[in-house]
PDB file of C-alpha atoms and ligand atoms in Angstrom:
ATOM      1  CA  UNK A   1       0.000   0.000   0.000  1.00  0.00           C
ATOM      2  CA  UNK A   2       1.065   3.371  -0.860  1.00  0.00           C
ATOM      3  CA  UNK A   3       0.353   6.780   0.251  1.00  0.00           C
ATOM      4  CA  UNK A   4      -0.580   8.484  -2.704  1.00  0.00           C
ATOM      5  CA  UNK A   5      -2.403  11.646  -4.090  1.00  0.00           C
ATOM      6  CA  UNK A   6      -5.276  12.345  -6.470  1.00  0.00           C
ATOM      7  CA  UNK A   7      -7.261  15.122  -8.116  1.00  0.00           C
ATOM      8  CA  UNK A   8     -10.954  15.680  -7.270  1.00  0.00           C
ATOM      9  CA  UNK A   9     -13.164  17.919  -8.340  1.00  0.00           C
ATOM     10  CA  UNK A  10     -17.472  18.366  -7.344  1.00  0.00           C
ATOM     11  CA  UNK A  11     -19.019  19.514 -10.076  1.00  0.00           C
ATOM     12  CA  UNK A  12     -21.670  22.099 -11.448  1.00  0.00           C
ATOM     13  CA  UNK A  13     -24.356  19.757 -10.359  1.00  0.00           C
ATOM     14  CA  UNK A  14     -23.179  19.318  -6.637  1.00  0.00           C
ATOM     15  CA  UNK A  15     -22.301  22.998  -6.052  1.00  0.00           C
ATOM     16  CA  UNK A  16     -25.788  23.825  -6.930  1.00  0.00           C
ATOM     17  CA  UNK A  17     -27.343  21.536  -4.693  1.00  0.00           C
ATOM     18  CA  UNK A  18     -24.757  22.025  -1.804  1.00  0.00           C
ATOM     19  CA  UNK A  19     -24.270  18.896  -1.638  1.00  0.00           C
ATOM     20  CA  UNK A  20     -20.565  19.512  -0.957  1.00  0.00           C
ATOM     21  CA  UNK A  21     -19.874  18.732   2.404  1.00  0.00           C
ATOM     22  CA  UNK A  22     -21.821  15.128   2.392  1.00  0.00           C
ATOM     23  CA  UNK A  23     -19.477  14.044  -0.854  1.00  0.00           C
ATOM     24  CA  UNK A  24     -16.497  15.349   0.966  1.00  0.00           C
ATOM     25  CA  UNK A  25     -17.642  12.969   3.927  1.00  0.00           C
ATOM     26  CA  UNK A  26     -18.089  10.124   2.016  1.00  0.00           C
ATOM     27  CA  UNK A  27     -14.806  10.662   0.534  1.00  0.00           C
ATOM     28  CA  UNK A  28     -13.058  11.324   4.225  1.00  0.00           C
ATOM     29  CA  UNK A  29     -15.404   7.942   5.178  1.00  0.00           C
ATOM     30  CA  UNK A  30     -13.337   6.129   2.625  1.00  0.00           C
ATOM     31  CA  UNK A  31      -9.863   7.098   4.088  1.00  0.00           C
ATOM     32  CA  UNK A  32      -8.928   9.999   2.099  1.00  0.00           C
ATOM     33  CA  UNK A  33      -8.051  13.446   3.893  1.00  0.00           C
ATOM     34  CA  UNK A  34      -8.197  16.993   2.020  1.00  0.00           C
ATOM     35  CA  UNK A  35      -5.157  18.629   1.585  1.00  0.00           C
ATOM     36  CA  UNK A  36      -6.133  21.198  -0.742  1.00  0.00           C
ATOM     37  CA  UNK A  37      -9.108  22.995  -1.678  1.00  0.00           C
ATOM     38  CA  UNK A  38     -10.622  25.343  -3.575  1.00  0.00           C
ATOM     39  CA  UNK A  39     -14.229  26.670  -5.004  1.00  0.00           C
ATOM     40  CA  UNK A  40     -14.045  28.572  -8.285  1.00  0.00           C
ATOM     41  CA  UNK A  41     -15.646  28.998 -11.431  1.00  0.00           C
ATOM     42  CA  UNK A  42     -14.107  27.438 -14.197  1.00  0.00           C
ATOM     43  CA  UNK A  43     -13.423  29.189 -17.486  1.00  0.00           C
ATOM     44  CA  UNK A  44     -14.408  27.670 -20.734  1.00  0.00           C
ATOM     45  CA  UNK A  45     -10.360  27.326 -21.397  1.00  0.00           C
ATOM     46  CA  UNK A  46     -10.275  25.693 -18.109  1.00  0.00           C
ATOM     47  CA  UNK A  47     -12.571  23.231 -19.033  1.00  0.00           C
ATOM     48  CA  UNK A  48     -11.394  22.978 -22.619  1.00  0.00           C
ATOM     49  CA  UNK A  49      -7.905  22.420 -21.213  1.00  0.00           C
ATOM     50  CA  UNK A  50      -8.768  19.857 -18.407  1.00  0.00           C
ATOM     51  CA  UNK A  51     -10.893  17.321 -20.594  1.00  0.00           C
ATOM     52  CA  UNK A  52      -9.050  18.056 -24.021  1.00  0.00           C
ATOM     53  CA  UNK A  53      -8.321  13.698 -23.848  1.00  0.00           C
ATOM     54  CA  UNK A  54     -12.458  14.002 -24.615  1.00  0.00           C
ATOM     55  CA  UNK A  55     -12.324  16.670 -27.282  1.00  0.00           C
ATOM     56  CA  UNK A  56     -12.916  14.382 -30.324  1.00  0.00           C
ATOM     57  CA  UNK A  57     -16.331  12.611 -28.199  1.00  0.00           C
ATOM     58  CA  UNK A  58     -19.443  13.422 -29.264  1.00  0.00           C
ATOM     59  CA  UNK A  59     -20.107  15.208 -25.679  1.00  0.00           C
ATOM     60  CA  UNK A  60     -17.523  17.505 -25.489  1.00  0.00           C
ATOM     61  CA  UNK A  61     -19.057  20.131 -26.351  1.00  0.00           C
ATOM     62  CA  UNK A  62     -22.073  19.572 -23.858  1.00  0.00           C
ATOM     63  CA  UNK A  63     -19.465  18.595 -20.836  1.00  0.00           C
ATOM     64  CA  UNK A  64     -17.576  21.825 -21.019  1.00  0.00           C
ATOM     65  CA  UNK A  65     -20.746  23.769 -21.131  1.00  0.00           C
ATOM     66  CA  UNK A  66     -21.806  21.718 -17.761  1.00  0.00           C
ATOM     67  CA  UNK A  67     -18.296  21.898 -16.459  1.00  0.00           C
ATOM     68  CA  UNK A  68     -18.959  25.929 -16.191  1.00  0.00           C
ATOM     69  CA  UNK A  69     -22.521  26.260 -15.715  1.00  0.00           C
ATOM     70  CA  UNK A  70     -22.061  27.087 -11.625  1.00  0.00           C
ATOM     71  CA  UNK A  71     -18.814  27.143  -9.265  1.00  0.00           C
ATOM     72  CA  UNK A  72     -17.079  23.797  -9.012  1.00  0.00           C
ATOM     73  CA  UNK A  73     -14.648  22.765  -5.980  1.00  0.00           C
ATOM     74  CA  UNK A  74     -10.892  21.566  -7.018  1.00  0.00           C
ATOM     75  CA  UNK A  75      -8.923  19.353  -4.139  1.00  0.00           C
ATOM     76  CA  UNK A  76      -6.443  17.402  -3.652  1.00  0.00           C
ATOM     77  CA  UNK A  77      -7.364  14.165  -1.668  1.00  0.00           C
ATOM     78  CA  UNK A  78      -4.598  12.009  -0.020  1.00  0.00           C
ATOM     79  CA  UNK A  79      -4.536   8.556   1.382  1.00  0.00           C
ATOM     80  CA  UNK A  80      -3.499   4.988   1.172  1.00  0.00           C
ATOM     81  CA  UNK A  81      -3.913   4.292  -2.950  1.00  0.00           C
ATOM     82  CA  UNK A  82      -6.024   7.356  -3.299  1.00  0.00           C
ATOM     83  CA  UNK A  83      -6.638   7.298  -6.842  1.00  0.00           C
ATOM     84  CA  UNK A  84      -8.509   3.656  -6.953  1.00  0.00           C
ATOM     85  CA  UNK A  85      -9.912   4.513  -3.116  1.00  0.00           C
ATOM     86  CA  UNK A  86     -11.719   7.798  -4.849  1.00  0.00           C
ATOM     87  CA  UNK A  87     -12.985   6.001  -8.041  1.00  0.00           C
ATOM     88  CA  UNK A  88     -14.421   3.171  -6.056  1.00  0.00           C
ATOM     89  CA  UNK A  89     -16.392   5.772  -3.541  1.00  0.00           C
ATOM     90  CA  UNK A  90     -17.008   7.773  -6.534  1.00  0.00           C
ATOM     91  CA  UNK A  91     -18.433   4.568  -8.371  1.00  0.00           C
ATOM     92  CA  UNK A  92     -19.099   3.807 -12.337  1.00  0.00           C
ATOM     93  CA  UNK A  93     -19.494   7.227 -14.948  1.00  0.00           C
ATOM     94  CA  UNK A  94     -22.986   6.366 -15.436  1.00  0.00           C
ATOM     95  CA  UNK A  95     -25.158   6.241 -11.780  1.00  0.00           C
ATOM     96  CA  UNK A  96     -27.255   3.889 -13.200  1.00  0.00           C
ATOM     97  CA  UNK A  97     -23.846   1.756 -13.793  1.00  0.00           C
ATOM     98  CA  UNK A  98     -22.389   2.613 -10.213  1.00  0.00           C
ATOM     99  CA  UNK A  99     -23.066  -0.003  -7.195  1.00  0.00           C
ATOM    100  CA  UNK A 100     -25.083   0.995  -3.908  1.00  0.00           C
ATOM    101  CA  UNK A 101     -22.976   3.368  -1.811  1.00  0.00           C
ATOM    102  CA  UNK A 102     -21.153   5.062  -4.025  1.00  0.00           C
ATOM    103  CA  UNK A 103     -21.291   9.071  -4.610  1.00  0.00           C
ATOM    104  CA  UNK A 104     -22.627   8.664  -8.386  1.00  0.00           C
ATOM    105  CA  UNK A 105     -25.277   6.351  -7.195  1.00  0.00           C
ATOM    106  CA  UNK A 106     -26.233   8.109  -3.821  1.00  0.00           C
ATOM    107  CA  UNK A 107     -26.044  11.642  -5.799  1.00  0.00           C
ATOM    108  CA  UNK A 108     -25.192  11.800  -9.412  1.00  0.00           C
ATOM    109  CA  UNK A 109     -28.353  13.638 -11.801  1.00  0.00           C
ATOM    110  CA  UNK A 110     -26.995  12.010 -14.794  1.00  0.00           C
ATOM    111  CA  UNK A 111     -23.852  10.609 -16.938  1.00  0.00           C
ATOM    112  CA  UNK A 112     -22.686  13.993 -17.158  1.00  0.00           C
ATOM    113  CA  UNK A 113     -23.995  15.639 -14.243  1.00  0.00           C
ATOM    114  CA  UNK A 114     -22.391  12.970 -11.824  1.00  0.00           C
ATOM    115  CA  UNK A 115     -21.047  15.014  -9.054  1.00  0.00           C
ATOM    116  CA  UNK A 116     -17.371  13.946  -8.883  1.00  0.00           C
ATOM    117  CA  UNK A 117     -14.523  13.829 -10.836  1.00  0.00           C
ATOM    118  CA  UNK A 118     -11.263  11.847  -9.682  1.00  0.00           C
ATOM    119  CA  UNK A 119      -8.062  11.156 -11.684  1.00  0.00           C
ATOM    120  CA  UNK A 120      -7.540   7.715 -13.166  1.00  0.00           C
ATOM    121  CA  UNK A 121      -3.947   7.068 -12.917  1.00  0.00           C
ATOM    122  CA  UNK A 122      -0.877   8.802 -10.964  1.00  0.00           C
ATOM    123  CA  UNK A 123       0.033  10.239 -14.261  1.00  0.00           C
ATOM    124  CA  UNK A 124      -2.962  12.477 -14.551  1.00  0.00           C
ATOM    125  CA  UNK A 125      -3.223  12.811 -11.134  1.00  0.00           C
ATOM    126  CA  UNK A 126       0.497  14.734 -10.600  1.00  0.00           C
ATOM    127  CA  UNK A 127      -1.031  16.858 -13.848  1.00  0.00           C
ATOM    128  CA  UNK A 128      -4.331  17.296 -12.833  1.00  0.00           C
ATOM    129  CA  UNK A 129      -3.168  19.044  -9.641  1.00  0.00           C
ATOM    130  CA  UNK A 130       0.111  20.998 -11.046  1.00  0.00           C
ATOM    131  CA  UNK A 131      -2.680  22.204 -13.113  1.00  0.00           C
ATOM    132  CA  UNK A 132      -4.643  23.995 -10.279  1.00  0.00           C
ATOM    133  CA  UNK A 133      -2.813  23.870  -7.626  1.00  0.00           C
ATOM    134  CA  UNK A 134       0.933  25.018  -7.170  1.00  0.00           C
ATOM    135  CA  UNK A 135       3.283  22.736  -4.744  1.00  0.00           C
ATOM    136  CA  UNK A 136       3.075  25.057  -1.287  1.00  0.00           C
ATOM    137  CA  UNK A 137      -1.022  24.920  -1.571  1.00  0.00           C
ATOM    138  CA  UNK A 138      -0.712  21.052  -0.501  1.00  0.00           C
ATOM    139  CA  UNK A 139      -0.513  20.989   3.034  1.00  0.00           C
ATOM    140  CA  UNK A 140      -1.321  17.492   4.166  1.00  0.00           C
TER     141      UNK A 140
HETATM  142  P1  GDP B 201     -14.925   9.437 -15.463  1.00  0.00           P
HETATM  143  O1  GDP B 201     -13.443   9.158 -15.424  1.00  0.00           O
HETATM  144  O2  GDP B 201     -15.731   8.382 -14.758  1.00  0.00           O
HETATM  145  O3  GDP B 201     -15.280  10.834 -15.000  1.00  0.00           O
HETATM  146  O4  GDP B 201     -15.419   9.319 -16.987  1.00  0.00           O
HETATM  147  P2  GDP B 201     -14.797   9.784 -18.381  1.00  0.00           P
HETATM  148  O5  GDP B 201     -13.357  10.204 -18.229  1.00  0.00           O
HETATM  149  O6  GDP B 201     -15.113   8.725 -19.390  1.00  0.00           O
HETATM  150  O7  GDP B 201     -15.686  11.055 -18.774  1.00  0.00           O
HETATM  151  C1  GDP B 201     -15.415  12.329 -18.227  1.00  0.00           C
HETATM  152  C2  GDP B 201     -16.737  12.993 -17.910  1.00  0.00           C
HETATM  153  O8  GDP B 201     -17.454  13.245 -19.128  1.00  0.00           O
HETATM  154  C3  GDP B 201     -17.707  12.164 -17.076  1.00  0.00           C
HETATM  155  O9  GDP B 201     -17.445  12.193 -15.694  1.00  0.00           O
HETATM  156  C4  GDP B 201     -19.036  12.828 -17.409  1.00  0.00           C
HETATM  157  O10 GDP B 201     -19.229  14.051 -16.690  1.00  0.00           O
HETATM  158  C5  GDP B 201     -18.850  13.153 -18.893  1.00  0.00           C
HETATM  159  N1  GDP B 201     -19.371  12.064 -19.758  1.00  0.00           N
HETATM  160  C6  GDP B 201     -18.874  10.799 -19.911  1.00  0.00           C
HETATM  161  N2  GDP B 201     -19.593  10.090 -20.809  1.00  0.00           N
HETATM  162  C7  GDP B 201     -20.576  10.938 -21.240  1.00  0.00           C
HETATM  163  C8  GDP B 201     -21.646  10.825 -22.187  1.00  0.00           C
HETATM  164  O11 GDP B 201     -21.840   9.774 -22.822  1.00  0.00           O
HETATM  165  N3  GDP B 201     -22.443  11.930 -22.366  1.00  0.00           N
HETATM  166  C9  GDP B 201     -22.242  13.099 -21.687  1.00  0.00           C
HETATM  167  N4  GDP B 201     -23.070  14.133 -21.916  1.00  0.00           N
HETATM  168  N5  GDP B 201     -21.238  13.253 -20.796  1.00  0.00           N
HETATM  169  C10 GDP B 201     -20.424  12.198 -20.576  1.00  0.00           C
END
């Protein structure tokens, strides 16, 4: 087991029903502790930038329009194999995918609109944080 860090973000859907604070418990629930955080409002480069892997799907165009259609929260989440610990809690893209438990199934409005976003390797995690966070914001 490692100690590792990973990049979170609760989206549009979960700022607007301030549902912030019960993700961010099931997330400290399933071992992970905050060590950065942030609410902001994303700007359509943001989002362009941060899902640019997804710019040839069909949805692109309709994720980055969600991605800034209210504030979203960007943190840095730490624990023992943090990236798989937050997918799991997180659960499957699709809610009606995701198993009982998780934050897509307990919260998520719809594939797009599913409340979380966490990193899916260590990779995109060290990028996905250089990209919004700089080093002496991480205070674990
Ligand atoms: P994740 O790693 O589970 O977040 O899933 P992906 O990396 O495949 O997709 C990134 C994000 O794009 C998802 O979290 C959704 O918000 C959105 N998304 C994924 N698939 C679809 C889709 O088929 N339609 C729409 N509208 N959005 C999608």
């Amino acid at each position: 087991m490692a100690i590792e860090r990973t990049f979170s973000i609760l989206k549009p859907d979960a700022t607007r029903r301030n549902l912030t604070g019960k993700i961010n418990a099931m997330l400290e629930d399933a071992g992970l502790r905050v060590i950065a955080q942030k609410r902001i409002q994303m700007s359509r480069q943001n989002a362009e930038t941060f899902y640019a892997v997804h710019k040839e799907r069909p949805f692109f165009g309709e994720l980055v329009d969600f991605m800034i259609s209210g504030p979203v929260v960007v943190q840095v989440l730490e624990g023992e194999n943090a990236i798989a610990a937050n997918r799991d809690v997180m659960g499957a893209t699709n809610p009606k995918d995701a198993d009982e438990g998780t934050i897509r199934k307990t919260f998520a409005e719809s594939i797009e609109a599913n409340s979380a976003h966490g990193s899916d390797s260590a990779e995109n995690a060290a990028i996905e944080i250089a990209y919004f966070f700089a080093g002496s914001e991480l205070v674990g």
